[in-house]
Short mmCIF file of C-alpha atoms in Angstrom, two decimals:
data_model
loop_
_atom_site.label_atom_id
_atom_site.label_comp_id
_atom_site.label_asym_id
_atom_site.label_seq_id
_atom_site.Cartn_x
_atom_site.Cartn_y
_atom_site.Cartn_z
CA UNK A 23 -21.76 2.52 20.79
CA UNK A 24 -20.01 2.02 17.29
CA UNK A 25 -16.52 2.46 16.36
CA UNK A 26 -15.96 5.17 13.98
CA UNK A 27 -13.55 3.69 11.44
CA UNK A 28 -11.03 5.93 9.37
CA UNK A 29 -8.99 5.66 6.17
CA UNK A 30 -5.90 4.77 8.15
CA UNK A 31 -8.31 1.64 9.63
CA UNK A 32 -9.06 0.53 6.10
CA UNK A 33 -5.35 0.63 5.07
CA UNK A 34 -4.69 -1.61 8.30
CA UNK A 35 -7.38 -4.13 7.81
CA UNK A 36 -6.03 -4.31 3.76
CA UNK A 37 -2.74 -5.22 4.91
CA UNK A 38 -3.79 -7.56 7.44
CA UNK A 39 -3.02 -5.23 10.57
CA UNK A 40 -5.77 -5.50 12.65
CA UNK A 41 -6.53 -7.82 15.55
CA UNK A 42 -9.70 -10.45 14.90
CA UNK A 43 -11.70 -8.54 16.89
CA UNK A 44 -11.32 -4.90 14.82
CA UNK A 45 -11.65 -7.16 11.78
CA UNK A 46 -14.94 -8.33 12.75
CA UNK A 47 -16.11 -5.04 13.68
CA UNK A 48 -14.54 -3.08 10.47
CA UNK A 49 -16.49 -5.97 8.01
CA UNK A 50 -19.59 -5.29 9.73
CA UNK A 51 -19.12 -1.49 9.24
CA UNK A 52 -18.20 -2.03 5.59
CA UNK A 53 -21.65 -4.10 4.94
CA UNK A 54 -23.54 -1.08 6.48
CA UNK A 55 -21.89 1.85 5.33
CA UNK A 56 -22.02 2.16 1.45
CA UNK A 57 -19.57 4.98 1.21
CA UNK A 58 -17.03 3.39 3.32
CA UNK A 59 -17.58 0.20 1.07
CA UNK A 60 -16.77 2.45 -1.94
CA UNK A 61 -13.51 3.95 -0.26
CA UNK A 62 -12.47 0.56 0.82
CA UNK A 63 -12.76 -0.56 -3.17
CA UNK A 64 -11.07 2.47 -4.47
CA UNK A 65 -8.22 1.57 -2.01
CA UNK A 66 -8.21 -1.84 -3.39
CA UNK A 67 -8.25 -0.63 -7.20
CA UNK A 68 -5.39 2.18 -6.11
CA UNK A 69 -3.21 -0.71 -4.93
CA UNK A 70 -3.40 -2.99 -7.65
CA UNK A 71 -2.65 -0.29 -10.11
CA UNK A 72 0.36 0.57 -8.23
CA UNK A 73 1.65 -3.07 -7.89
CA UNK A 74 1.49 -3.03 -12.01
CA UNK A 75 3.81 -0.16 -12.03
CA UNK A 76 7.63 -1.20 -12.86
CA UNK A 77 10.15 1.56 -12.26
CA UNK A 78 13.75 1.67 -13.99
CA UNK A 79 16.39 4.16 -13.19
CA UNK A 80 17.49 6.09 -16.36
CA UNK A 81 20.77 5.14 -18.14
CA UNK A 82 21.98 8.60 -16.74
CA UNK A 83 21.55 7.68 -13.17
CA UNK A 84 22.88 4.22 -13.80
CA UNK A 85 25.86 5.61 -15.38
CA UNK A 86 26.53 8.10 -12.60
CA UNK A 87 26.31 5.34 -9.92
CA UNK A 88 28.99 3.10 -11.90
CA UNK A 89 31.10 6.31 -12.25
CA UNK A 90 31.02 7.06 -8.73
CA UNK A 91 31.86 3.56 -7.85
CA UNK A 92 34.91 3.27 -9.76
CA UNK A 93 36.11 6.57 -8.86
CA UNK A 94 35.86 5.21 -5.07
CA UNK A 95 37.72 2.12 -6.10
CA UNK A 96 34.49 0.09 -4.74
CA UNK A 97 34.58 -3.74 -5.49
CA UNK A 98 32.52 -5.24 -8.38
CA UNK A 99 29.58 -7.00 -6.78
#
């Protein structure tokens, strides 16, 4: 009986959260199941794109935080 892997299993594999035995079984499944391999590659691509995103708070948000900090008497860091 072969284990049926889910997208959650692929995420666990990508982030190295599987046991060695599970890793081996998933790698075998990836070699045998083309659609699973495609899903795995799509996940890797999405992760690479997410890693490129740089988020910055808007000036309005920064000013609001600074104003609130001043009004509550918080020390400057």
